[in-house]
PDB file of C-alpha atoms and ligand atoms in Angstrom:
ATOM      1  CA  MET A   1      30.592   2.001   8.694  1.00 43.00           C
ATOM      2  CA  ASN A   2      31.981   0.103  11.685  1.00 43.00           C
ATOM      3  CA  ALA A   3      28.836  -1.720  12.662  1.00 57.00           C
ATOM      4  CA  HIS A   4      29.200  -5.438  13.223  1.00 54.00           C
ATOM      5  CA  ILE A   5      26.688  -8.077  12.343  1.00 59.00           C
ATOM      6  CA  THR A   6      27.246 -10.750  14.954  1.00 63.00           C
ATOM      7  CA  ASN A   7      24.862 -12.878  16.933  1.00 76.00           C
ATOM      8  CA  THR A   8      23.688  -9.758  18.762  1.00 92.00           C
ATOM      9  CA  ILE A   9      23.044  -6.881  16.413  1.00 95.00           C
ATOM     10  CA  LYS A  10      23.258  -3.454  18.023  1.00 96.00           C
ATOM     11  CA  LEU A  11      20.710  -1.335  16.197  1.00 97.00           C
ATOM     12  CA  ALA A  12      22.147   1.855  17.689  1.00 97.00           C
ATOM     13  CA  GLU A  13      25.210   1.345  15.478  1.00 96.00           C
ATOM     14  CA  PHE A  14      23.077   2.077  12.399  1.00 97.00           C
ATOM     15  CA  SER A  15      21.757   5.533  11.642  1.00 97.00           C
ATOM     16  CA  SER A  16      18.614   4.109  10.039  1.00 98.00           C
ATOM     17  CA  VAL A  17      17.076   0.638  10.168  1.00 98.00           C
ATOM     18  CA  VAL A  18      14.224  -0.778   8.077  1.00 98.00           C
ATOM     19  CA  PHE A  19      12.310  -3.926   8.973  1.00 98.00           C
ATOM     20  CA  PHE A  20      10.579  -5.272   5.862  1.00 98.00           C
ATOM     21  CA  VAL A  21       7.805  -7.597   7.014  1.00 98.00           C
ATOM     22  CA  GLY A  22       5.761 -10.297   5.246  1.00 96.00           C
ATOM     23  CA  ALA A  23       3.074 -12.861   5.941  1.00 94.00           C
ATOM     24  CA  GLY A  24       5.502 -15.194   7.761  1.00 94.00           C
ATOM     25  CA  MET A  25       5.495 -12.749  10.669  1.00 96.00           C
ATOM     26  CA  SER A  26       1.747 -13.189  11.130  1.00 97.00           C
ATOM     27  CA  ALA A  27       1.732 -16.918  10.370  1.00 94.00           C
ATOM     28  CA  GLU A  28       3.064 -17.612  13.863  1.00 94.00           C
ATOM     29  CA  SER A  29       0.052 -15.804  15.307  1.00 97.00           C
ATOM     30  CA  GLY A  30      -2.197 -18.116  13.317  1.00 94.00           C
ATOM     31  CA  VAL A  31      -3.223 -15.669  10.574  1.00 92.00           C
ATOM     32  CA  PRO A  32      -3.857 -17.857   7.542  1.00 77.00           C
ATOM     33  CA  THR A  33      -1.424 -17.418   4.672  1.00 73.00           C
ATOM     34  CA  TYR A  34      -2.678 -16.783   1.168  1.00 71.00           C
ATOM     35  CA  ARG A  35      -0.445 -19.224  -0.645  1.00 64.00           C
ATOM     36  CA  GLY A  36       0.917 -22.688   0.096  1.00 63.00           C
ATOM     37  CA  ALA A  37      -0.745 -25.548   1.978  1.00 65.00           C
ATOM     38  CA  GLY A  38      -4.009 -24.399   3.561  1.00 68.00           C
ATOM     39  CA  GLY A  39      -3.586 -20.964   1.975  1.00 72.00           C
ATOM     40  CA  ILE A  40      -6.687 -18.946   1.228  1.00 75.00           C
ATOM     41  CA  TRP A  41      -6.084 -19.010  -2.538  1.00 76.00           C
ATOM     42  CA  THR A  42      -6.113 -22.796  -2.498  1.00 78.00           C
ATOM     43  CA  GLN A  43      -9.706 -22.641  -1.189  1.00 81.00           C
ATOM     44  CA  TYR A  44     -11.106 -19.625  -3.029  1.00 84.00           C
ATOM     45  CA  ARG A  45     -10.618 -18.126  -6.470  1.00 89.00           C
ATOM     46  CA  TYR A  46      -9.246 -14.609  -6.218  1.00 90.00           C
ATOM     47  CA  GLN A  47     -11.251 -13.780  -9.355  1.00 94.00           C
ATOM     48  CA  ASP A  48     -14.409 -14.215  -7.242  1.00 94.00           C
ATOM     49  CA  PHE A  49     -13.306 -12.378  -4.110  1.00 94.00           C
ATOM     50  CA  ALA A  50     -10.207 -10.229  -4.481  1.00 95.00           C
ATOM     51  CA  CYS A  51     -10.280  -7.998  -7.514  1.00 97.00           C
ATOM     52  CA  GLN A  52     -12.200  -4.916  -8.525  1.00 97.00           C
ATOM     53  CA  ARG A  53     -14.143  -6.888 -11.152  1.00 97.00           C
ATOM     54  CA  ALA A  54     -15.464  -9.270  -8.500  1.00 97.00           C
ATOM     55  CA  PHE A  55     -16.417  -6.334  -6.284  1.00 98.00           C
ATOM     56  CA  ASP A  56     -18.242  -4.594  -9.120  1.00 97.00           C
ATOM     57  CA  ALA A  57     -20.140  -7.797  -9.906  1.00 98.00           C
ATOM     58  CA  ASP A  58     -20.987  -8.773  -6.324  1.00 97.00           C
ATOM     59  CA  PRO A  59     -20.048  -6.203  -3.663  1.00 98.00           C
ATOM     60  CA  GLN A  60     -21.937  -7.999  -0.882  1.00 97.00           C
ATOM     61  CA  GLY A  61     -20.172 -11.311  -1.601  1.00 97.00           C
ATOM     62  CA  VAL A  62     -16.754  -9.670  -1.657  1.00 97.00           C
ATOM     63  CA  LEU A  63     -17.450  -7.748   1.556  1.00 97.00           C
ATOM     64  CA  ASP A  64     -18.716 -10.945   3.234  1.00 96.00           C
ATOM     65  CA  PHE A  65     -15.428 -12.632   2.266  1.00 95.00           C
ATOM     66  CA  HIS A  66     -13.395  -9.808   3.801  1.00 96.00           C
ATOM     67  CA  GLU A  67     -15.464  -9.849   6.981  1.00 96.00           C
ATOM     68  CA  VAL A  68     -14.520 -13.510   7.377  1.00 93.00           C
ATOM     69  CA  ARG A  69     -10.839 -12.499   6.983  1.00 94.00           C
ATOM     70  CA  ARG A  70     -11.253  -9.756   9.603  1.00 96.00           C
ATOM     71  CA  GLU A  71     -12.974 -12.114  12.024  1.00 95.00           C
ATOM     72  CA  ALA A  72     -10.200 -14.694  11.550  1.00 93.00           C
ATOM     73  CA  VAL A  73      -7.545 -12.062  12.332  1.00 96.00           C
ATOM     74  CA  LEU A  74      -9.388 -10.982  15.473  1.00 96.00           C
ATOM     75  CA  THR A  75      -9.148 -14.525  16.849  1.00 96.00           C
ATOM     76  CA  CYS A  76      -5.321 -14.240  16.586  1.00 97.00           C
ATOM     77  CA  LYS A  77      -2.983 -12.427  18.939  1.00 98.00           C
ATOM     78  CA  PRO A  78       0.360 -10.739  18.326  1.00 98.00           C
ATOM     79  CA  HIS A  79       3.282 -12.976  19.374  1.00 98.00           C
ATOM     80  CA  ALA A  80       6.477 -12.243  21.291  1.00 98.00           C
ATOM     81  CA  GLY A  81       8.213 -11.131  18.080  1.00 98.00           C
ATOM     82  CA  HIS A  82       5.641  -8.396  17.469  1.00 98.00           C
ATOM     83  CA  TYR A  83       6.127  -7.065  20.998  1.00 98.00           C
ATOM     84  CA  ALA A  84       9.911  -7.308  20.733  1.00 98.00           C
ATOM     85  CA  LEU A  85       9.795  -5.196  17.578  1.00 98.00           C
ATOM     86  CA  ALA A  86       7.630  -2.580  19.319  1.00 98.00           C
ATOM     87  CA  LYS A  87      10.181  -2.444  22.143  1.00 98.00           C
ATOM     88  CA  LEU A  88      13.112  -2.098  19.757  1.00 98.00           C
ATOM     89  CA  GLN A  89      11.312   0.694  17.930  1.00 98.00           C
ATOM     90  CA  ALA A  90      10.629   2.549  21.167  1.00 98.00           C
ATOM     91  CA  ALA A  91      14.367   2.421  21.900  1.00 97.00           C
ATOM     92  CA  HIS A  92      15.496   3.354  18.380  1.00 97.00           C
ATOM     93  CA  PRO A  93      13.592   6.281  16.857  1.00 93.00           C
ATOM     94  CA  ARG A  94      15.141   5.708  13.413  1.00 96.00           C
ATOM     95  CA  LEU A  95      13.750   2.178  13.196  1.00 98.00           C
ATOM     96  CA  HIS A  96      11.166   2.028  10.401  1.00 98.00           C
ATOM     97  CA  VAL A  97       8.717  -0.740   9.639  1.00 98.00           C
ATOM     98  CA  ILE A  98       7.373  -1.470   6.174  1.00 98.00           C
ATOM     99  CA  THR A  99       4.873  -4.291   5.863  1.00 98.00           C
ATOM    100  CA  GLN A 100       3.224  -6.247   3.091  1.00 97.00           C
ATOM    101  CA  ASN A 101       0.643  -7.507   5.575  1.00 97.00           C
ATOM    102  CA  ILE A 102      -2.879  -6.169   5.667  1.00 97.00           C
ATOM    103  CA  ASP A 103      -3.874  -7.627   9.013  1.00 97.00           C
ATOM    104  CA  GLY A 104      -2.877  -4.875  11.463  1.00 97.00           C
ATOM    105  CA  MET A 105      -1.114  -7.314  13.814  1.00 98.00           C
ATOM    106  CA  LEU A 106       2.000  -5.144  14.122  1.00 98.00           C
ATOM    107  CA  GLN A 107      -0.043  -2.127  15.148  1.00 98.00           C
ATOM    108  CA  ARG A 108      -1.945  -4.197  17.714  1.00 97.00           C
ATOM    109  CA  ALA A 109       1.405  -4.897  19.401  1.00 98.00           C
ATOM    110  CA  GLY A 110       2.237  -1.182  19.457  1.00 98.00           C
ATOM    111  CA  VAL A 111       4.511  -1.049  16.399  1.00 98.00           C
ATOM    112  CA  HIS A 112       4.397   2.160  14.380  1.00 98.00           C
ATOM    113  CA  VAL A 113       4.125   1.065  10.742  1.00 98.00           C
ATOM    114  CA  ASP A 114       5.572   3.561   8.275  1.00 98.00           C
ATOM    115  CA  ALA A 115       4.149   1.944   5.157  1.00 98.00           C
ATOM    116  CA  GLU A 116       1.447  -0.656   4.612  1.00 98.00           C
ATOM    117  CA  LEU A 117       2.362  -1.565   1.056  1.00 98.00           C
ATOM    118  CA  HIS A 118      -0.829  -3.481   0.366  1.00 98.00           C
ATOM    119  CA  GLY A 119      -3.225  -1.464   2.517  1.00 98.00           C
ATOM    120  CA  SER A 120      -5.261  -2.634   5.474  1.00 98.00           C
ATOM    121  CA  LEU A 121      -8.256  -4.817   6.201  1.00 97.00           C
ATOM    122  CA  TRP A 122      -9.200  -2.199   8.781  1.00 98.00           C
ATOM    123  CA  ARG A 123      -9.871   0.668   6.394  1.00 98.00           C
ATOM    124  CA  MET A 124     -12.600   1.198   3.811  1.00 98.00           C
ATOM    125  CA  ARG A 125     -12.489   3.393   0.763  1.00 97.00           C
ATOM    126  CA  CYS A 126     -15.055   5.335  -1.239  1.00 97.00           C
ATOM    127  CA  ALA A 127     -13.965   6.096  -4.804  1.00 94.00           C
ATOM    128  CA  LYS A 128     -15.241   9.664  -4.354  1.00 97.00           C
ATOM    129  CA  HIS A 129     -14.860  10.432  -0.644  1.00 97.00           C
ATOM    130  CA  GLY A 130     -11.672   8.590   0.289  1.00 96.00           C
ATOM    131  CA  ILE A 131     -10.648   6.562   3.311  1.00 97.00           C
ATOM    132  CA  ARG A 132     -12.654   5.634   6.394  1.00 96.00           C
ATOM    133  CA  GLU A 133     -11.075   3.850   9.347  1.00 95.00           C
ATOM    134  CA  ASP A 134     -13.129   0.798  10.283  1.00 95.00           C
ATOM    135  CA  ALA A 135     -11.296  -1.096  12.981  1.00 93.00           C
ATOM    136  CA  ALA A 136     -13.818  -1.787  15.717  1.00 90.00           C
ATOM    137  CA  THR A 137     -15.105  -5.293  14.967  1.00 94.00           C
ATOM    138  CA  GLY A 138     -14.998  -8.110  12.450  1.00 95.00           C
ATOM    139  CA  GLN A 139     -18.147  -6.820  10.808  1.00 96.00           C
ATOM    140  CA  PHE A 140     -17.809  -3.627   8.805  1.00 97.00           C
ATOM    141  CA  SER A 141     -19.504  -0.749  10.609  1.00 96.00           C
ATOM    142  CA  THR A 142     -21.054   0.276   7.300  1.00 96.00           C
ATOM    143  CA  ARG A 143     -20.859  -1.020   3.739  1.00 97.00           C
ATOM    144  CA  ARG A 144     -22.039   2.204   2.141  1.00 98.00           C
ATOM    145  CA  CYS A 145     -20.400   5.624   2.044  1.00 97.00           C
ATOM    146  CA  PRO A 146     -22.344   7.919   4.410  1.00 96.00           C
ATOM    147  CA  ASP A 147     -21.698  10.843   2.035  1.00 96.00           C
ATOM    148  CA  CYS A 148     -22.824   9.365  -1.296  1.00 97.00           C
ATOM    149  CA  ASP A 149     -24.206   5.893  -0.542  1.00 97.00           C
ATOM    150  CA  ALA A 150     -21.742   4.180  -2.919  1.00 97.00           C
ATOM    151  CA  TRP A 151     -20.368   0.784  -1.896  1.00 98.00           C
ATOM    152  CA  LEU A 152     -17.225   1.051   0.224  1.00 98.00           C
ATOM    153  CA  ARG A 153     -14.409  -1.333  -0.691  1.00 98.00           C
ATOM    154  CA  PRO A 154     -11.605  -2.505   1.610  1.00 98.00           C
ATOM    155  CA  ASP A 155      -8.534  -0.264   1.286  1.00 98.00           C
ATOM    156  CA  ILE A 156      -6.291  -3.120   0.224  1.00 97.00           C
ATOM    157  CA  THR A 157      -4.422  -3.849  -2.965  1.00 97.00           C
ATOM    158  CA  TRP A 158      -6.332  -6.597  -4.719  1.00 97.00           C
ATOM    159  CA  PHE A 159      -5.159  -8.663  -7.654  1.00 94.00           C
ATOM    160  CA  GLU A 160      -5.059  -6.508 -10.803  1.00 95.00           C
ATOM    161  CA  ASP A 161      -5.025  -3.253  -8.743  1.00 97.00           C
ATOM    162  CA  ALA A 162      -2.255  -0.713  -9.128  1.00 97.00           C
ATOM    163  CA  VAL A 163      -0.200  -0.248  -5.979  1.00 97.00           C
ATOM    164  CA  ASN A 164      -0.588   2.875  -3.863  1.00 97.00           C
ATOM    165  CA  GLU A 165       2.093   5.126  -5.377  1.00 98.00           C
ATOM    166  CA  ASP A 166       2.370   7.426  -2.336  1.00 98.00           C
ATOM    167  CA  VAL A 167       2.938   4.510   0.021  1.00 98.00           C
ATOM    168  CA  PHE A 168       5.492   2.905  -2.309  1.00 98.00           C
ATOM    169  CA  THR A 169       7.324   6.210  -2.727  1.00 98.00           C
ATOM    170  CA  LYS A 170       7.565   6.683   1.023  1.00 98.00           C
ATOM    171  CA  ALA A 171       8.794   3.107   1.495  1.00 98.00           C
ATOM    172  CA  GLY A 172      11.365   3.583  -1.276  1.00 98.00           C
ATOM    173  CA  GLU A 173      12.708   6.731   0.372  1.00 98.00           C
ATOM    174  CA  LEU A 174      13.106   5.000   3.723  1.00 98.00           C
ATOM    175  CA  ILE A 175      14.827   2.022   2.133  1.00 98.00           C
ATOM    176  CA  ALA A 176      17.152   4.137   0.001  1.00 97.00           C
ATOM    177  CA  THR A 177      18.596   5.707   3.151  1.00 97.00           C
ATOM    178  CA  ALA A 178      18.605   2.622   5.395  1.00 98.00           C
ATOM    179  CA  GLU A 179      21.957   1.446   6.718  1.00 98.00           C
ATOM    180  CA  LEU A 180      20.472  -1.845   7.877  1.00 98.00           C
ATOM    181  CA  PHE A 181      17.663  -3.702   6.096  1.00 98.00           C
ATOM    182  CA  ILE A 182      16.034  -6.676   7.814  1.00 98.00           C
ATOM    183  CA  SER A 183      13.563  -8.833   5.931  1.00 98.00           C
ATOM    184  CA  VAL A 184      11.233 -10.850   8.172  1.00 98.00           C
ATOM    185  CA  GLY A 185       8.914 -13.593   6.930  1.00 95.00           C
ATOM    186  CA  THR A 186       8.608 -12.715   3.276  1.00 94.00           C
ATOM    187  CA  SER A 187       9.026 -15.073   0.341  1.00 92.00           C
ATOM    188  CA  ALA A 188      10.281 -12.149  -1.789  1.00 94.00           C
ATOM    189  CA  ALA A 189       8.059 -13.482  -4.544  1.00 91.00           C
ATOM    190  CA  VAL A 190       5.295 -10.869  -4.696  1.00 92.00           C
ATOM    191  CA  TYR A 191       6.108  -7.927  -6.946  1.00 95.00           C
ATOM    192  CA  PRO A 192       6.549  -5.004  -7.035  1.00 97.00           C
ATOM    193  CA  ALA A 193       7.058  -5.114  -3.231  1.00 97.00           C
ATOM    194  CA  ALA A 194       9.885  -7.634  -3.609  1.00 97.00           C
ATOM    195  CA  ASN A 195      11.842  -5.052  -5.637  1.00 98.00           C
ATOM    196  CA  PHE A 196      12.598  -3.282  -2.363  1.00 98.00           C
ATOM    197  CA  ILE A 197      15.081  -6.002  -1.425  1.00 98.00           C
ATOM    198  CA  PRO A 198      17.484  -5.402  -4.339  1.00 98.00           C
ATOM    199  CA  LEU A 199      16.875  -1.664  -3.906  1.00 98.00           C
ATOM    200  CA  ALA A 200      18.138  -1.830  -0.316  1.00 98.00           C
ATOM    201  CA  ARG A 201      21.156  -3.789  -1.440  1.00 98.00           C
ATOM    202  CA  ARG A 202      21.985  -1.349  -4.260  1.00 98.00           C
ATOM    203  CA  ALA A 203      21.628   1.549  -1.831  1.00 97.00           C
ATOM    204  CA  GLY A 204      24.346  -0.007   0.295  1.00 97.00           C
ATOM    205  CA  ALA A 205      22.387  -1.268   3.314  1.00 98.00           C
ATOM    206  CA  ARG A 206      23.689  -4.154   5.363  1.00 98.00           C
ATOM    207  CA  MET A 207      21.259  -6.993   4.650  1.00 98.00           C
ATOM    208  CA  ILE A 208      19.714  -9.530   7.058  1.00 98.00           C
ATOM    209  CA  GLU A 209      17.038 -12.102   6.276  1.00 98.00           C
ATOM    210  CA  ILE A 210      14.897 -13.891   8.856  1.00 97.00           C
ATOM    211  CA  ASN A 211      13.019 -16.844   7.420  1.00 95.00           C
ATOM    212  CA  PRO A 212      13.035 -20.539   8.323  1.00 95.00           C
ATOM    213  CA  GLU A 213      13.377 -21.238   4.595  1.00 93.00           C
ATOM    214  CA  ARG A 214      15.611 -19.963   1.807  1.00 95.00           C
ATOM    215  CA  THR A 215      13.854 -17.490  -0.483  1.00 94.00           C
ATOM    216  CA  GLU A 216      14.281 -16.219  -4.013  1.00 91.00           C
ATOM    217  CA  ALA A 217      16.196 -13.270  -2.570  1.00 97.00           C
ATOM    218  CA  SER A 218      18.414 -15.051  -0.035  1.00 97.00           C
ATOM    219  CA  THR A 219      21.555 -14.530  -2.094  1.00 98.00           C
ATOM    220  CA  LEU A 220      21.154 -10.762  -1.681  1.00 98.00           C
ATOM    221  CA  PHE A 221      21.577 -10.973   2.104  1.00 98.00           C
ATOM    222  CA  GLU A 222      24.779 -10.904   4.097  1.00 97.00           C
ATOM    223  CA  ARG A 223      23.241 -13.051   6.847  1.00 96.00           C
ATOM    224  CA  CYS A 224      20.221 -15.376   6.618  1.00 97.00           C
ATOM    225  CA  TYR A 225      18.867 -16.525   9.957  1.00 96.00           C
ATOM    226  CA  ALA A 226      16.837 -19.722   9.505  1.00 96.00           C
ATOM    227  CA  LEU A 227      14.670 -18.886  12.495  1.00 96.00           C
ATOM    228  CA  PRO A 228      10.997 -18.174  13.095  1.00 96.00           C
ATOM    229  CA  ALA A 229      10.272 -14.468  13.467  1.00 97.00           C
ATOM    230  CA  SER A 230       9.361 -14.720  17.159  1.00 97.00           C
ATOM    231  CA  GLU A 231      12.694 -16.308  18.076  1.00 96.00           C
ATOM    232  CA  ALA A 232      14.783 -14.026  15.862  1.00 97.00           C
ATOM    233  CA  LEU A 233      13.170 -10.798  17.027  1.00 98.00           C
ATOM    234  CA  THR A 234      13.428 -11.699  20.696  1.00 97.00           C
ATOM    235  CA  THR A 235      17.064 -12.806  20.561  1.00 96.00           C
ATOM    236  CA  LEU A 236      19.089 -11.210  17.765  1.00 97.00           C
ATOM    237  CA  PHE A 237      18.700  -7.462  18.354  1.00 97.00           C
ATOM    238  CA  VAL A 238      19.384  -4.932  21.071  1.00 96.00           C
TER     239      VAL A 238
HETATM  240  P1  LIG B   1       4.385 -15.342   1.469  1.00 67.77           P
HETATM  241  O1  LIG B   1       3.206 -16.143   1.941  1.00 67.77           O
HETATM  242  O2  LIG B   1       4.683 -15.335   0.019  1.00 67.77           O
HETATM  243  O3  LIG B   1       5.709 -15.871   2.215  1.00 67.77           O
HETATM  244  C1  LIG B   1       5.723 -16.057   3.598  1.00 67.77           C
HETATM  245  C2  LIG B   1       7.142 -16.377   3.999  1.00 67.77           C
HETATM  246  O4  LIG B   1       7.164 -16.470   5.403  1.00 67.77           O
HETATM  247  C3  LIG B   1       7.675 -17.683   3.441  1.00 67.77           C
HETATM  248  O5  LIG B   1       8.920 -17.443   2.809  1.00 67.77           O
HETATM  249  C4  LIG B   1       7.872 -18.563   4.684  1.00 67.77           C
HETATM  250  O6  LIG B   1       9.021 -19.404   4.583  1.00 67.77           O
HETATM  251  C5  LIG B   1       8.046 -17.515   5.760  1.00 67.77           C
HETATM  252  N1  LIG B   1       7.695 -17.936   7.095  1.00 67.77           N
HETATM  253  C6  LIG B   1       6.787 -18.872   7.471  1.00 67.77           C
HETATM  254  N2  LIG B   1       6.743 -18.943   8.807  1.00 67.77           N
HETATM  255  C7  LIG B   1       7.616 -18.040   9.279  1.00 67.77           C
HETATM  256  C8  LIG B   1       8.020 -17.651  10.597  1.00 67.77           C
HETATM  257  N3  LIG B   1       7.500 -18.219  11.680  1.00 67.77           N
HETATM  258  N4  LIG B   1       8.937 -16.672  10.721  1.00 67.77           N
HETATM  259  C9  LIG B   1       9.495 -16.086   9.626  1.00 67.77           C
HETATM  260  N5  LIG B   1       9.158 -16.424   8.370  1.00 67.77           N
HETATM  261  C10 LIG B   1       8.229 -17.389   8.203  1.00 67.77           C
HETATM  262  O7  LIG B   1       4.189 -13.906   2.090  1.00 67.77           O
HETATM  263  P2  LIG B   1       4.670 -12.493   1.556  1.00 67.77           P
HETATM  264  O8  LIG B   1       6.071 -12.571   1.097  1.00 67.77           O
HETATM  265  O9  LIG B   1       4.311 -11.515   2.618  1.00 67.77           O
HETATM  266  O10 LIG B   1       3.756 -12.210   0.288  1.00 67.77           O
HETATM  267  C11 LIG B   1       2.407 -12.561   0.347  1.00 67.77           C
HETATM  268  C12 LIG B   1       1.461 -11.493  -0.120  1.00 67.77           C
HETATM  269  O11 LIG B   1       0.138 -11.803   0.353  1.00 67.77           O
HETATM  270  C13 LIG B   1       1.756 -10.147   0.409  1.00 67.77           C
HETATM  271  O12 LIG B   1       1.486  -9.307  -0.639  1.00 67.77           O
HETATM  272  C14 LIG B   1       0.754  -9.872   1.521  1.00 67.77           C
HETATM  273  O13 LIG B   1       0.169  -8.608   1.349  1.00 67.77           O
HETATM  274  C15 LIG B   1      -0.330 -10.873   1.308  1.00 67.77           C
HETATM  275  N6  LIG B   1      -0.680 -11.588   2.551  1.00 67.77           N
HETATM  276  C16 LIG B   1      -0.906 -10.911   3.713  1.00 67.77           C
HETATM  277  C17 LIG B   1      -1.209 -11.609   4.874  1.00 67.77           C
HETATM  278  C18 LIG B   1      -1.423 -10.882   6.150  1.00 67.77           C
HETATM  279  O14 LIG B   1      -1.777  -9.714   6.164  1.00 67.77           O
HETATM  280  N7  LIG B   1      -1.182 -11.551   7.275  1.00 67.77           N
HETATM  281  C19 LIG B   1      -1.275 -12.990   4.846  1.00 67.77           C
HETATM  282  C20 LIG B   1      -1.050 -13.636   3.649  1.00 67.77           C
HETATM  283  C21 LIG B   1      -0.728 -12.923   2.505  1.00 67.77           C
END
């Protein structure tokens, strides 16, 4: 491969590009993080709000909690980095986006997301009747399945849940064939999603990290840009 990683990275030089996105991308839009100072899990116990056991014990309480999350996201707007990524994707059809985020911010900026590894706040799920899109407002349009009246739960991966195998398989296939892998705003600390970083490296992708801080995976990258996502995405790529 003759592609060069310089201060302007020409995506057209790579046959396939994967952007691997984490909560740091949304942090700049004001979406609260889950960990760290001010993080949601410093204020709430996940055992009460973000696991199947909590939902089984108190579905209304868990759904109320997720409505608050949805309403918080709706007060935030995509930033310049989200729009820059949408523009890059429109210009490069083999640019794939895999996200750990559940907030839908990328899609709001017009990005096509190939895999939402941890699901979406904007979908509900009935154990028997499957997925229902529910993206209109902060409040859920319905909390009960119209077909069987069971409680609907958010289609996100909670603590103690298994991951969505189909989504992880699709992401793995895209990463295994990527020539360029760009991690944006992830701590690389949440597994099994973080396994995709060494996978990309083993598969021979060129590796770029965008994060103002060093991460547990930084040594696996050829270039680490200590920049916020908005600045990196608007300046580094053509
Ligand atoms: P994380 O919170 O573990 O790490 C965020 C990373 O973003 C950190 O390394 C931080 O240094 C970096 N960062 C902060 N500001 C940044 C900026 N402006 N530009 C670039 N990087 C920046 O997030 P994670 O690695 O995505 O893992 C957290 C897990 O929690 C994921 O599973 C995700 O599903 C979930 N989560 C989702 C959301 C969301 O949907 N917005 C928010 C919080 C957590």
